[in-house]
PDB file of C-alpha atoms in Angstrom:
ATOM      1  CA  GLY A   1      24.479 -29.979  20.947  1.00 81.00           C
ATOM      2  CA  ASP A   2      25.972 -33.404  21.470  1.00 87.00           C
ATOM      3  CA  SER A   3      29.726 -33.779  21.653  1.00 91.00           C
ATOM      4  CA  VAL A   4      32.383 -36.344  22.519  1.00 95.00           C
ATOM      5  CA  THR A   5      35.843 -35.543  23.825  1.00 95.00           C
ATOM      6  CA  GLN A   6      38.669 -38.070  23.777  1.00 93.00           C
ATOM      7  CA  MET A   7      42.221 -37.901  25.001  1.00 87.00           C
ATOM      8  CA  GLU A   8      44.627 -36.996  22.269  1.00 85.00           C
ATOM      9  CA  GLY A   9      47.097 -39.493  20.974  1.00 85.00           C
ATOM     10  CA  PRO A  10      49.135 -41.139  20.007  1.00 93.00           C
ATOM     11  CA  VAL A  11      49.242 -43.384  23.026  1.00 96.00           C
ATOM     12  CA  THR A  12      52.336 -45.569  22.955  1.00 97.00           C
ATOM     13  CA  LEU A  13      52.509 -48.598  25.230  1.00 97.00           C
ATOM     14  CA  SER A  14      54.593 -51.694  25.597  1.00 97.00           C
ATOM     15  CA  GLU A  15      52.980 -55.075  25.158  1.00 97.00           C
ATOM     16  CA  GLU A  16      51.102 -56.284  28.271  1.00 96.00           C
ATOM     17  CA  ALA A  17      50.740 -52.754  29.623  1.00 97.00           C
ATOM     18  CA  PHE A  18      47.435 -51.464  31.014  1.00 97.00           C
ATOM     19  CA  LEU A  19      45.436 -49.229  28.696  1.00 97.00           C
ATOM     20  CA  THR A  20      43.055 -46.396  29.474  1.00 97.00           C
ATOM     21  CA  ILE A  21      41.640 -44.087  26.824  1.00 97.00           C
ATOM     22  CA  ASN A  22      39.502 -41.361  28.332  1.00 97.00           C
ATOM     23  CA  CYS A  23      36.185 -40.329  26.817  1.00 97.00           C
ATOM     24  CA  THR A  24      33.681 -37.803  28.114  1.00 97.00           C
ATOM     25  CA  TYR A  25      30.481 -36.679  26.495  1.00 96.00           C
ATOM     26  CA  THR A  26      27.824 -33.992  26.419  1.00 94.00           C
ATOM     27  CA  ALA A  27      24.279 -34.915  25.472  1.00 90.00           C
ATOM     28  CA  THR A  28      20.816 -33.517  26.059  1.00 84.00           C
ATOM     29  CA  GLY A  29      19.032 -36.853  26.384  1.00 80.00           C
ATOM     30  CA  TYR A  30      19.949 -40.355  27.450  1.00 83.00           C
ATOM     31  CA  PRO A  31      22.521 -41.455  24.909  1.00 89.00           C
ATOM     32  CA  SER A  32      23.841 -44.858  24.000  1.00 90.00           C
ATOM     33  CA  LEU A  33      27.641 -44.956  24.043  1.00 93.00           C
ATOM     34  CA  PHE A  34      30.028 -46.792  21.755  1.00 94.00           C
ATOM     35  CA  TRP A  35      33.668 -47.498  21.108  1.00 96.00           C
ATOM     36  CA  TYR A  36      34.670 -48.103  17.497  1.00 95.00           C
ATOM     37  CA  VAL A  37      38.085 -49.315  16.345  1.00 96.00           C
ATOM     38  CA  GLN A  38      39.821 -48.750  13.025  1.00 93.00           C
ATOM     39  CA  TYR A  39      42.681 -51.138  12.348  1.00 94.00           C
ATOM     40  CA  PRO A  40      45.250 -50.130   9.711  1.00 89.00           C
ATOM     41  CA  GLY A  41      43.790 -50.472   6.235  1.00 84.00           C
ATOM     42  CA  GLU A  42      40.366 -51.500   7.490  1.00 86.00           C
ATOM     43  CA  GLY A  43      36.997 -49.865   8.044  1.00 85.00           C
ATOM     44  CA  LEU A  44      35.544 -48.821  11.374  1.00 91.00           C
ATOM     45  CA  GLN A  45      34.274 -51.700  13.497  1.00 92.00           C
ATOM     46  CA  LEU A  46      32.087 -51.614  16.564  1.00 92.00           C
ATOM     47  CA  LEU A  47      34.167 -52.701  19.550  1.00 96.00           C
ATOM     48  CA  LEU A  48      31.649 -52.410  22.374  1.00 95.00           C
ATOM     49  CA  LYS A  49      28.626 -50.436  23.490  1.00 92.00           C
ATOM     50  CA  ALA A  50      26.483 -49.553  26.508  1.00 93.00           C
ATOM     51  CA  THR A  51      22.946 -48.303  26.320  1.00 89.00           C
ATOM     52  CA  LYS A  52      22.206 -47.080  29.857  1.00 88.00           C
ATOM     53  CA  ALA A  53      23.904 -45.823  32.993  1.00 92.00           C
ATOM     54  CA  ASP A  54      26.130 -48.315  34.829  1.00 94.00           C
ATOM     55  CA  ASP A  55      26.116 -50.729  31.892  1.00 94.00           C
ATOM     56  CA  LYS A  56      29.499 -52.226  31.093  1.00 96.00           C
ATOM     57  CA  GLY A  57      30.346 -53.032  27.493  1.00 95.00           C
ATOM     58  CA  SER A  58      33.082 -55.580  26.854  1.00 96.00           C
ATOM     59  CA  ASN A  59      34.710 -57.303  23.904  1.00 96.00           C
ATOM     60  CA  LYS A  60      38.147 -58.750  23.073  1.00 95.00           C
ATOM     61  CA  GLY A  61      39.389 -57.944  26.575  1.00 97.00           C
ATOM     62  CA  PHE A  62      38.349 -54.296  26.332  1.00 98.00           C
ATOM     63  CA  GLU A  63      35.832 -52.816  28.776  1.00 98.00           C
ATOM     64  CA  ALA A  64      34.048 -49.514  29.236  1.00 98.00           C
ATOM     65  CA  THR A  65      31.474 -48.520  31.861  1.00 97.00           C
ATOM     66  CA  TYR A  66      28.739 -45.943  31.228  1.00 96.00           C
ATOM     67  CA  ARG A  67      29.149 -43.399  34.042  1.00 96.00           C
ATOM     68  CA  LYS A  68      26.312 -40.918  33.964  1.00 94.00           C
ATOM     69  CA  GLU A  69      27.500 -39.020  37.036  1.00 94.00           C
ATOM     70  CA  THR A  70      30.810 -38.180  35.370  1.00 95.00           C
ATOM     71  CA  THR A  71      29.479 -38.326  31.765  1.00 96.00           C
ATOM     72  CA  SER A  72      32.309 -40.674  30.902  1.00 97.00           C
ATOM     73  CA  PHE A  73      32.891 -43.903  29.012  1.00 97.00           C
ATOM     74  CA  HIS A  74      36.583 -44.664  29.417  1.00 98.00           C
ATOM     75  CA  LEU A  75      38.039 -47.588  27.482  1.00 98.00           C
ATOM     76  CA  GLU A  76      40.291 -50.003  29.393  1.00 98.00           C
ATOM     77  CA  LYS A  77      42.237 -53.154  28.726  1.00 98.00           C
ATOM     78  CA  GLY A  78      44.358 -54.973  31.257  1.00 97.00           C
ATOM     79  CA  SER A  79      47.079 -56.220  28.922  1.00 96.00           C
ATOM     80  CA  VAL A  80      47.460 -54.816  25.424  1.00 97.00           C
ATOM     81  CA  GLN A  81      48.920 -56.675  22.472  1.00 97.00           C
ATOM     82  CA  VAL A  82      50.681 -55.441  19.359  1.00 97.00           C
ATOM     83  CA  SER A  83      47.569 -56.435  17.409  1.00 96.00           C
ATOM     84  CA  ASP A  84      45.567 -53.824  19.372  1.00 97.00           C
ATOM     85  CA  SER A  85      47.419 -51.041  17.563  1.00 97.00           C
ATOM     86  CA  ALA A  86      44.664 -49.028  15.898  1.00 97.00           C
ATOM     87  CA  VAL A  87      42.672 -45.822  16.133  1.00 95.00           C
ATOM     88  CA  TYR A  88      39.887 -45.881  18.720  1.00 97.00           C
ATOM     89  CA  PHE A  89      36.799 -43.678  18.449  1.00 95.00           C
ATOM     90  CA  CYS A  90      34.326 -42.951  21.205  1.00 96.00           C
ATOM     91  CA  ALA A  91      30.811 -42.169  19.976  1.00 94.00           C
ATOM     92  CA  LEU A  92      27.259 -41.593  21.129  1.00 92.00           C
ATOM     93  CA  VAL A  93      23.742 -41.594  19.792  1.00 88.00           C
ATOM     94  CA  ASP A  94      21.434 -39.300  21.694  1.00 80.00           C
ATOM     95  CA  THR A  95      17.771 -39.969  22.380  1.00 71.00           C
ATOM     96  CA  GLY A  96      15.706 -39.510  19.240  1.00 70.00           C
ATOM     97  CA  ARG A  97      18.718 -39.092  17.001  1.00 72.00           C
ATOM     98  CA  ARG A  98      19.869 -41.588  14.419  1.00 77.00           C
ATOM     99  CA  ALA A  99      23.392 -40.520  13.549  1.00 84.00           C
ATOM    100  CA  LEU A 100      26.447 -41.192  15.660  1.00 88.00           C
ATOM    101  CA  THR A 101      28.442 -38.316  17.139  1.00 90.00           C
ATOM    102  CA  PHE A 102      32.128 -39.230  17.211  1.00 92.00           C
ATOM    103  CA  GLY A 103      35.154 -38.075  19.100  1.00 93.00           C
ATOM    104  CA  SER A 104      38.314 -37.205  17.215  1.00 91.00           C
ATOM    105  CA  GLY A 105      39.897 -40.620  17.723  1.00 93.00           C
ATOM    106  CA  THR A 106      42.926 -41.814  19.685  1.00 95.00           C
ATOM    107  CA  ARG A 107      45.747 -43.654  17.989  1.00 95.00           C
ATOM    108  CA  LEU A 108      47.183 -46.510  20.038  1.00 97.00           C
ATOM    109  CA  GLN A 109      50.606 -47.895  19.227  1.00 97.00           C
ATOM    110  CA  VAL A 110      51.687 -51.038  21.069  1.00 97.00           C
ATOM    111  CA  GLN A 111      55.352 -51.931  20.885  1.00 96.00           C
ATOM    112  CA  PRO A 112      56.672 -55.466  21.363  1.00 94.00           C
TER     113      PRO A 112
ATOM    114  CA  GLY B   1      28.075 -58.418  -0.677  1.00 52.00           C
ATOM    115  CA  ALA B   2      29.627 -59.295   2.608  1.00 76.00           C
ATOM    116  CA  GLY B   3      30.103 -55.717   3.751  1.00 91.00           C
ATOM    117  CA  VAL B   4      29.602 -52.093   2.861  1.00 94.00           C
ATOM    118  CA  SER B   5      31.382 -51.317  -0.382  1.00 95.00           C
ATOM    119  CA  GLN B   6      32.518 -47.856  -1.405  1.00 96.00           C
ATOM    120  CA  SER B   7      33.981 -46.654  -4.675  1.00 97.00           C
ATOM    121  CA  PRO B   8      36.317 -45.299  -5.689  1.00 97.00           C
ATOM    122  CA  SER B   9      38.728 -45.939  -2.837  1.00 95.00           C
ATOM    123  CA  ASN B  10      40.759 -42.899  -3.844  1.00 97.00           C
ATOM    124  CA  LYS B  11      39.808 -39.861  -5.893  1.00 97.00           C
ATOM    125  CA  VAL B  12      41.960 -36.907  -6.866  1.00 98.00           C
ATOM    126  CA  THR B  13      40.106 -34.052  -8.507  1.00 98.00           C
ATOM    127  CA  GLU B  14      40.789 -30.502  -9.526  1.00 97.00           C
ATOM    128  CA  LYS B  15      39.248 -27.643  -7.643  1.00 97.00           C
ATOM    129  CA  GLY B  16      35.931 -26.689  -9.175  1.00 98.00           C
ATOM    130  CA  LYS B  17      35.122 -30.107 -10.603  1.00 98.00           C
ATOM    131  CA  ASP B  18      32.167 -32.225  -9.510  1.00 98.00           C
ATOM    132  CA  VAL B  19      32.664 -35.666  -7.951  1.00 98.00           C
ATOM    133  CA  GLU B  20      30.392 -38.611  -7.219  1.00 98.00           C
ATOM    134  CA  LEU B  21      31.085 -41.117  -4.478  1.00 98.00           C
ATOM    135  CA  ARG B  22      29.246 -44.421  -4.393  1.00 97.00           C
ATOM    136  CA  CYS B  23      28.126 -46.624  -1.518  1.00 97.00           C
ATOM    137  CA  ASP B  24      26.715 -50.149  -1.724  1.00 96.00           C
ATOM    138  CA  PRO B  25      25.245 -51.002   1.673  1.00 95.00           C
ATOM    139  CA  ILE B  26      24.807 -54.462   3.104  1.00 93.00           C
ATOM    140  CA  SER B  27      21.833 -56.127   1.451  1.00 91.00           C
ATOM    141  CA  GLY B  28      18.657 -55.653   3.460  1.00 89.00           C
ATOM    142  CA  HIS B  29      19.940 -52.782   5.572  1.00 90.00           C
ATOM    143  CA  THR B  30      17.323 -50.053   5.658  1.00 89.00           C
ATOM    144  CA  ALA B  31      19.446 -47.336   7.230  1.00 91.00           C
ATOM    145  CA  LEU B  32      22.357 -45.691   5.401  1.00 94.00           C
ATOM    146  CA  TYR B  33      24.664 -42.939   6.661  1.00 94.00           C
ATOM    147  CA  TRP B  34      27.381 -40.753   5.176  1.00 96.00           C
ATOM    148  CA  TYR B  35      30.144 -39.334   7.351  1.00 96.00           C
ATOM    149  CA  ARG B  36      33.239 -37.281   6.620  1.00 96.00           C
ATOM    150  CA  GLN B  37      36.582 -37.723   8.353  1.00 92.00           C
ATOM    151  CA  SER B  38      38.911 -34.807   7.950  1.00 89.00           C
ATOM    152  CA  LEU B  39      42.579 -34.990   8.902  1.00 79.00           C
ATOM    153  CA  GLY B  40      43.000 -34.917  12.665  1.00 69.00           C
ATOM    154  CA  GLN B  41      39.275 -34.668  13.301  1.00 74.00           C
ATOM    155  CA  GLY B  42      36.538 -37.045  14.237  1.00 77.00           C
ATOM    156  CA  LEU B  43      33.836 -38.294  11.962  1.00 88.00           C
ATOM    157  CA  GLU B  44      31.322 -35.662  10.966  1.00 92.00           C
ATOM    158  CA  PHE B  45      27.759 -36.729  10.152  1.00 92.00           C
ATOM    159  CA  LEU B  46      26.558 -35.643   6.712  1.00 95.00           C
ATOM    160  CA  ILE B  47      23.275 -37.348   5.804  1.00 94.00           C
ATOM    161  CA  TYR B  48      21.043 -40.256   6.839  1.00 92.00           C
ATOM    162  CA  PHE B  49      18.573 -42.343   4.831  1.00 92.00           C
ATOM    163  CA  GLN B  50      15.957 -44.617   6.365  1.00 89.00           C
ATOM    164  CA  GLY B  51      13.790 -46.689   4.062  1.00 85.00           C
ATOM    165  CA  ASN B  52      11.474 -44.506   2.005  1.00 83.00           C
ATOM    166  CA  SER B  53      11.445 -41.641   4.495  1.00 86.00           C
ATOM    167  CA  ALA B  54      12.784 -38.215   3.645  1.00 88.00           C
ATOM    168  CA  PRO B  55      16.533 -38.134   4.368  1.00 90.00           C
ATOM    169  CA  ASP B  56      18.005 -36.247   7.285  1.00 90.00           C
ATOM    170  CA  LYS B  57      20.276 -33.746   5.537  1.00 92.00           C
ATOM    171  CA  SER B  58      21.101 -31.739   8.631  1.00 90.00           C
ATOM    172  CA  GLY B  59      24.826 -32.509   8.467  1.00 92.00           C
ATOM    173  CA  LEU B  60      25.496 -31.421   4.895  1.00 95.00           C
ATOM    174  CA  PRO B  61      28.002 -28.543   5.135  1.00 94.00           C
ATOM    175  CA  SER B  62      26.792 -26.575   2.100  1.00 95.00           C
ATOM    176  CA  ASP B  63      24.428 -26.719  -0.852  1.00 96.00           C
ATOM    177  CA  ARG B  64      27.294 -28.054  -2.959  1.00 98.00           C
ATOM    178  CA  PHE B  65      26.740 -31.388  -1.223  1.00 97.00           C
ATOM    179  CA  SER B  66      23.841 -33.685  -2.098  1.00 97.00           C
ATOM    180  CA  ALA B  67      23.066 -37.358  -1.862  1.00 96.00           C
ATOM    181  CA  GLU B  68      20.492 -39.765  -3.123  1.00 95.00           C
ATOM    182  CA  ARG B  69      19.611 -43.354  -2.490  1.00 94.00           C
ATOM    183  CA  THR B  70      18.030 -45.224  -5.347  1.00 85.00           C
ATOM    184  CA  GLY B  71      15.665 -48.091  -4.725  1.00 81.00           C
ATOM    185  CA  GLY B  72      16.502 -48.117  -1.055  1.00 77.00           C
ATOM    186  CA  SER B  73      19.921 -49.567  -1.780  1.00 90.00           C
ATOM    187  CA  VAL B  74      22.864 -47.861  -3.503  1.00 95.00           C
ATOM    188  CA  SER B  75      23.645 -44.299  -2.488  1.00 97.00           C
ATOM    189  CA  THR B  76      25.609 -41.595  -4.278  1.00 97.00           C
ATOM    190  CA  LEU B  77      27.132 -38.574  -2.577  1.00 98.00           C
ATOM    191  CA  THR B  78      27.755 -35.716  -4.998  1.00 98.00           C
ATOM    192  CA  ILE B  79      29.989 -32.744  -4.330  1.00 98.00           C
ATOM    193  CA  GLN B  80      29.709 -29.924  -6.831  1.00 98.00           C
ATOM    194  CA  ARG B  81      32.402 -27.340  -7.538  1.00 98.00           C
ATOM    195  CA  THR B  82      34.825 -29.034  -5.152  1.00 98.00           C
ATOM    196  CA  GLN B  83      37.005 -26.935  -2.865  1.00 97.00           C
ATOM    197  CA  GLN B  84      40.263 -27.847  -1.163  1.00 95.00           C
ATOM    198  CA  GLU B  85      38.527 -27.962   2.216  1.00 94.00           C
ATOM    199  CA  ASP B  86      36.400 -30.832   0.856  1.00 96.00           C
ATOM    200  CA  SER B  87      39.498 -33.070   0.971  1.00 96.00           C
ATOM    201  CA  ALA B  88      38.717 -35.826   3.461  1.00 96.00           C
ATOM    202  CA  VAL B  89      37.804 -39.483   3.776  1.00 95.00           C
ATOM    203  CA  TYR B  90      34.112 -39.993   3.100  1.00 97.00           C
ATOM    204  CA  LEU B  91      32.669 -42.960   4.974  1.00 96.00           C
ATOM    205  CA  CYS B  92      29.415 -44.764   4.359  1.00 96.00           C
ATOM    206  CA  ALA B  93      27.705 -46.985   6.912  1.00 94.00           C
ATOM    207  CA  SER B  94      24.560 -49.083   6.942  1.00 93.00           C
ATOM    208  CA  SER B  95      22.524 -50.787   9.622  1.00 88.00           C
ATOM    209  CA  LEU B  96      19.607 -53.177   9.635  1.00 85.00           C
ATOM    210  CA  ARG B  97      17.720 -50.801  11.897  1.00 75.00           C
ATOM    211  CA  PRO B  98      18.511 -47.200  12.799  1.00 72.00           C
ATOM    212  CA  THR B  99      21.190 -46.638  15.409  1.00 66.00           C
ATOM    213  CA  GLY B 100      19.961 -44.912  18.543  1.00 60.00           C
ATOM    214  CA  THR B 101      16.895 -47.066  18.980  1.00 58.00           C
ATOM    215  CA  MET B 102      16.607 -49.650  21.695  1.00 54.00           C
ATOM    216  CA  GLU B 103      15.926 -52.370  19.180  1.00 58.00           C
ATOM    217  CA  MET B 104      18.262 -55.159  18.223  1.00 53.00           C
ATOM    218  CA  ASN B 105      20.328 -55.104  15.035  1.00 53.00           C
ATOM    219  CA  THR B 106      21.213 -51.433  15.208  1.00 73.00           C
ATOM    220  CA  GLU B 107      24.971 -51.815  14.750  1.00 81.00           C
ATOM    221  CA  ALA B 108      26.323 -49.591  11.992  1.00 87.00           C
ATOM    222  CA  PHE B 109      28.737 -51.318   9.601  1.00 90.00           C
ATOM    223  CA  PHE B 110      31.204 -49.037   7.880  1.00 93.00           C
ATOM    224  CA  GLY B 111      32.841 -49.187   4.480  1.00 94.00           C
ATOM    225  CA  GLN B 112      36.539 -48.474   4.055  1.00 92.00           C
ATOM    226  CA  GLY B 113      35.831 -45.030   2.726  1.00 94.00           C
ATOM    227  CA  THR B 114      36.720 -42.894  -0.260  1.00 97.00           C
ATOM    228  CA  ARG B 115      39.751 -40.674   0.167  1.00 96.00           C
ATOM    229  CA  LEU B 116      39.037 -37.460  -1.723  1.00 97.00           C
ATOM    230  CA  THR B 117      41.859 -35.067  -2.528  1.00 97.00           C
ATOM    231  CA  VAL B 118      41.056 -31.743  -4.153  1.00 97.00           C
ATOM    232  CA  VAL B 119      44.074 -30.112  -5.771  1.00 97.00           C
TER     233      VAL B 119
END
């Protein structure tokens, strides 16, 4: 079945540091890939998505590229801020499915 | 409302009791999803409703779990004879169109969840 694997957290960075959160997936079809973010006390929000190979999703300075050859969708940001502290979830929807399959989440803590 | 609303936000119940969790999706959204987030784990799909079609119940972990969606809007997730392993955050999401299609307007909007604690 479908699955998503994320690097375990917490990831602790200083402000303005470079961020990478690794995500790899297993799917039988041609999935769409997503990153969701959960800020403290808030619900999950879509951060970015990519629907086919080599697509790059971007939002709020975050980027992720759909790499079919490595089945990966790593999240990156060049310079993190304290306000980026949150839990980040990688997810996919496989062809013909309707529900999202999520990874276990990675907590990011950015220190001033 | 402006977003997906879930109630209650917190629920503590005794083992063996039944509980009902409510979800008010965004008005006009035809697709509604329930997920469960257990401590230290990712979100686990439970059930999916789309319009008047039969729901996809493939994620329900046991027959103690059931859900309904009345009038294509509000949904209730019911857990009978609760067990301690049912303790989790139960999340509801809705989308204008089903996620996973290539159409526009497929983003799933999530509520803040109901934290269920079975003691």
